[in-house]
């Protein structure tokens, strides 16, 4: 799991450098130590989160794990509204509603088929 996460991180880093070069942007490190620390903490947190997600998907059935992974889109919007007081646009809200509805439909389908014992 760690090797897979590391290769994903390296690929993302290389892709970022290539696309930044294509766009003609200049790479600039943040000026103060606090901003660098925040960037490092965010990257480290995402790295650990990917490791735990990979580990969880190997231990559990993939359905609930993928549903929870999709739910992070909704949580990102909640954090954006609550902490940053920035309202998303209408397209973003519609997309979040699609994600929520797919999570609800898949979950209810699983529970219904388990409890009702339909024969297909």
PDB file of C-alpha atoms in Angstrom:
ATOM      1  CA  UNK A   1       0.000   0.000   0.000  1.00  0.00           C
ATOM      2  CA  UNK A   2       2.830   2.387   0.823  1.00  0.00           C
ATOM      3  CA  UNK A   3       4.562   1.743  -2.510  1.00  0.00           C
ATOM      4  CA  UNK A   4       1.328   2.422  -4.414  1.00  0.00           C
ATOM      5  CA  UNK A   5       0.783   5.667  -2.508  1.00  0.00           C
ATOM      6  CA  UNK A   6       4.376   6.771  -3.062  1.00  0.00           C
ATOM      7  CA  UNK A   7       4.202   6.105  -6.792  1.00  0.00           C
ATOM      8  CA  UNK A   8       0.941   8.080  -6.986  1.00  0.00           C
ATOM      9  CA  UNK A   9       2.567  10.972  -5.146  1.00  0.00           C
ATOM     10  CA  UNK A  10       5.641  10.925  -7.375  1.00  0.00           C
ATOM     11  CA  UNK A  11       3.472  10.813 -10.499  1.00  0.00           C
ATOM     12  CA  UNK A  12       1.431  13.770  -9.260  1.00  0.00           C
ATOM     13  CA  UNK A  13       4.599  15.726  -8.463  1.00  0.00           C
ATOM     14  CA  UNK A  14       6.111  15.073 -11.900  1.00  0.00           C
ATOM     15  CA  UNK A  15       2.822  15.880 -13.643  1.00  0.00           C
ATOM     16  CA  UNK A  16       2.603  19.137 -11.717  1.00  0.00           C
ATOM     17  CA  UNK A  17       6.097  20.162 -12.783  1.00  0.00           C
ATOM     18  CA  UNK A  18       5.422  19.276 -16.430  1.00  0.00           C
ATOM     19  CA  UNK A  19       2.093  21.126 -16.590  1.00  0.00           C
ATOM     20  CA  UNK A  20       3.553  24.119 -14.790  1.00  0.00           C
ATOM     21  CA  UNK A  21       6.361  24.244 -17.355  1.00  0.00           C
ATOM     22  CA  UNK A  22       3.853  23.955 -20.229  1.00  0.00           C
ATOM     23  CA  UNK A  23       1.723  26.762 -18.769  1.00  0.00           C
ATOM     24  CA  UNK A  24       4.803  28.961 -18.420  1.00  0.00           C
ATOM     25  CA  UNK A  25       4.389  29.507 -14.679  1.00  0.00           C
ATOM     26  CA  UNK A  26       7.373  29.997 -12.418  1.00  0.00           C
ATOM     27  CA  UNK A  27       7.779  27.740  -9.356  1.00  0.00           C
ATOM     28  CA  UNK A  28       7.924  29.809  -6.182  1.00  0.00           C
ATOM     29  CA  UNK A  29       8.316  28.486  -2.645  1.00  0.00           C
ATOM     30  CA  UNK A  30       6.291  30.226   0.056  1.00  0.00           C
ATOM     31  CA  UNK A  31       8.224  32.982   1.747  1.00  0.00           C
ATOM     32  CA  UNK A  32       7.677  32.314   5.435  1.00  0.00           C
ATOM     33  CA  UNK A  33       8.283  29.168   7.453  1.00  0.00           C
ATOM     34  CA  UNK A  34       4.655  29.021   8.630  1.00  0.00           C
ATOM     35  CA  UNK A  35       3.309  28.699   5.084  1.00  0.00           C
ATOM     36  CA  UNK A  36       5.858  25.992   4.289  1.00  0.00           C
ATOM     37  CA  UNK A  37       4.824  24.144   7.452  1.00  0.00           C
ATOM     38  CA  UNK A  38       1.158  24.315   6.482  1.00  0.00           C
ATOM     39  CA  UNK A  39       1.945  22.945   3.009  1.00  0.00           C
ATOM     40  CA  UNK A  40       4.069  20.164   4.481  1.00  0.00           C
ATOM     41  CA  UNK A  41       1.407  19.277   7.064  1.00  0.00           C
ATOM     42  CA  UNK A  42      -1.273  19.155   4.381  1.00  0.00           C
ATOM     43  CA  UNK A  43       0.842  16.946   2.141  1.00  0.00           C
ATOM     44  CA  UNK A  44       1.775  14.666   5.012  1.00  0.00           C
ATOM     45  CA  UNK A  45      -1.866  14.395   6.086  1.00  0.00           C
ATOM     46  CA  UNK A  46      -2.939  13.485   2.558  1.00  0.00           C
ATOM     47  CA  UNK A  47      -0.137  10.919   2.311  1.00  0.00           C
ATOM     48  CA  UNK A  48      -1.208   9.249   5.556  1.00  0.00           C
ATOM     49  CA  UNK A  49      -4.854   9.414   4.461  1.00  0.00           C
ATOM     50  CA  UNK A  50      -4.058   7.612   1.206  1.00  0.00           C
ATOM     51  CA  UNK A  51      -2.150   4.925   3.077  1.00  0.00           C
ATOM     52  CA  UNK A  52      -5.079   4.409   5.449  1.00  0.00           C
ATOM     53  CA  UNK A  53      -7.555   4.406   2.544  1.00  0.00           C
ATOM     54  CA  UNK A  54      -5.532   1.748   0.715  1.00  0.00           C
ATOM     55  CA  UNK A  55      -5.255  -0.313   3.880  1.00  0.00           C
ATOM     56  CA  UNK A  56      -8.976   0.022   4.570  1.00  0.00           C
ATOM     57  CA  UNK A  57      -9.886  -1.054   1.056  1.00  0.00           C
ATOM     58  CA  UNK A  58      -7.720  -4.162   1.401  1.00  0.00           C
ATOM     59  CA  UNK A  59      -9.391  -5.107   4.687  1.00  0.00           C
ATOM     60  CA  UNK A  60     -13.018  -4.252   3.895  1.00  0.00           C
ATOM     61  CA  UNK A  61     -15.304  -4.807   0.935  1.00  0.00           C
ATOM     62  CA  UNK A  62     -14.746  -2.119  -1.632  1.00  0.00           C
ATOM     63  CA  UNK A  63     -18.341  -0.817  -1.666  1.00  0.00           C
ATOM     64  CA  UNK A  64     -18.426   1.011   1.692  1.00  0.00           C
ATOM     65  CA  UNK A  65     -14.879   2.269   1.297  1.00  0.00           C
ATOM     66  CA  UNK A  66     -15.523   3.802  -2.103  1.00  0.00           C
ATOM     67  CA  UNK A  67     -18.769   5.352  -0.871  1.00  0.00           C
ATOM     68  CA  UNK A  68     -16.947   7.001   2.017  1.00  0.00           C
ATOM     69  CA  UNK A  69     -14.234   8.201  -0.362  1.00  0.00           C
ATOM     70  CA  UNK A  70     -16.899   9.843  -2.529  1.00  0.00           C
ATOM     71  CA  UNK A  71     -18.432  11.474   0.532  1.00  0.00           C
ATOM     72  CA  UNK A  72     -15.284  13.576   1.027  1.00  0.00           C
ATOM     73  CA  UNK A  73     -16.545  15.800  -1.805  1.00  0.00           C
ATOM     74  CA  UNK A  74     -19.561  16.710   0.304  1.00  0.00           C
ATOM     75  CA  UNK A  75     -17.396  17.227   3.391  1.00  0.00           C
ATOM     76  CA  UNK A  76     -15.136  19.573   1.420  1.00  0.00           C
ATOM     77  CA  UNK A  77     -18.152  21.748   0.575  1.00  0.00           C
ATOM     78  CA  UNK A  78     -19.277  21.760   4.213  1.00  0.00           C
ATOM     79  CA  UNK A  79     -15.788  22.833   5.349  1.00  0.00           C
ATOM     80  CA  UNK A  80     -15.700  25.492   2.631  1.00  0.00           C
ATOM     81  CA  UNK A  81     -19.000  26.979   3.776  1.00  0.00           C
ATOM     82  CA  UNK A  82     -18.486  26.699   7.538  1.00  0.00           C
ATOM     83  CA  UNK A  83     -14.847  27.740   7.902  1.00  0.00           C
ATOM     84  CA  UNK A  84     -14.158  29.914   4.868  1.00  0.00           C
ATOM     85  CA  UNK A  85     -17.645  31.426   4.455  1.00  0.00           C
ATOM     86  CA  UNK A  86     -17.410  30.860   0.686  1.00  0.00           C
ATOM     87  CA  UNK A  87     -20.556  29.665  -1.007  1.00  0.00           C
ATOM     88  CA  UNK A  88     -20.072  27.278  -3.953  1.00  0.00           C
ATOM     89  CA  UNK A  89     -21.755  28.026  -7.258  1.00  0.00           C
ATOM     90  CA  UNK A  90     -24.894  26.277  -8.521  1.00  0.00           C
ATOM     91  CA  UNK A  91     -23.038  23.713 -10.645  1.00  0.00           C
ATOM     92  CA  UNK A  92     -20.986  22.615  -7.652  1.00  0.00           C
ATOM     93  CA  UNK A  93     -24.081  22.190  -5.517  1.00  0.00           C
ATOM     94  CA  UNK A  94     -25.772  20.147  -8.256  1.00  0.00           C
ATOM     95  CA  UNK A  95     -22.678  17.947  -8.499  1.00  0.00           C
ATOM     96  CA  UNK A  96     -22.649  17.441  -4.731  1.00  0.00           C
ATOM     97  CA  UNK A  97     -26.328  16.488  -4.860  1.00  0.00           C
ATOM     98  CA  UNK A  98     -25.511  13.888  -7.534  1.00  0.00           C
ATOM     99  CA  UNK A  99     -22.799  12.444  -5.288  1.00  0.00           C
ATOM    100  CA  UNK A 100     -25.123  12.367  -2.270  1.00  0.00           C
ATOM    101  CA  UNK A 101     -27.924  10.763  -4.263  1.00  0.00           C
ATOM    102  CA  UNK A 102     -25.625   8.058  -5.632  1.00  0.00           C
ATOM    103  CA  UNK A 103     -24.381   7.284  -2.122  1.00  0.00           C
ATOM    104  CA  UNK A 104     -27.943   7.081  -0.800  1.00  0.00           C
ATOM    105  CA  UNK A 105     -29.154   4.933  -3.713  1.00  0.00           C
ATOM    106  CA  UNK A 106     -26.285   2.452  -3.505  1.00  0.00           C
ATOM    107  CA  UNK A 107     -26.620   2.186   0.275  1.00  0.00           C
ATOM    108  CA  UNK A 108     -30.381   1.663   0.212  1.00  0.00           C
ATOM    109  CA  UNK A 109     -30.038  -0.864  -2.593  1.00  0.00           C
ATOM    110  CA  UNK A 110     -27.554  -2.898  -0.564  1.00  0.00           C
ATOM    111  CA  UNK A 111     -29.728  -2.834   2.561  1.00  0.00           C
ATOM    112  CA  UNK A 112     -32.915  -3.592   0.609  1.00  0.00           C
ATOM    113  CA  UNK A 113     -31.434  -6.588  -1.184  1.00  0.00           C
ATOM    114  CA  UNK A 114     -29.971  -7.914   2.080  1.00  0.00           C
ATOM    115  CA  UNK A 115     -33.186  -7.568   4.055  1.00  0.00           C
ATOM    116  CA  UNK A 116     -35.750  -8.417   1.354  1.00  0.00           C
ATOM    117  CA  UNK A 117     -33.859 -11.360  -0.190  1.00  0.00           C
ATOM    118  CA  UNK A 118     -34.993 -10.689  -3.739  1.00  0.00           C
ATOM    119  CA  UNK A 119     -34.396 -13.445  -6.245  1.00  0.00           C
ATOM    120  CA  UNK A 120     -33.002 -12.245  -9.552  1.00  0.00           C
TER     121      UNK A 120
END
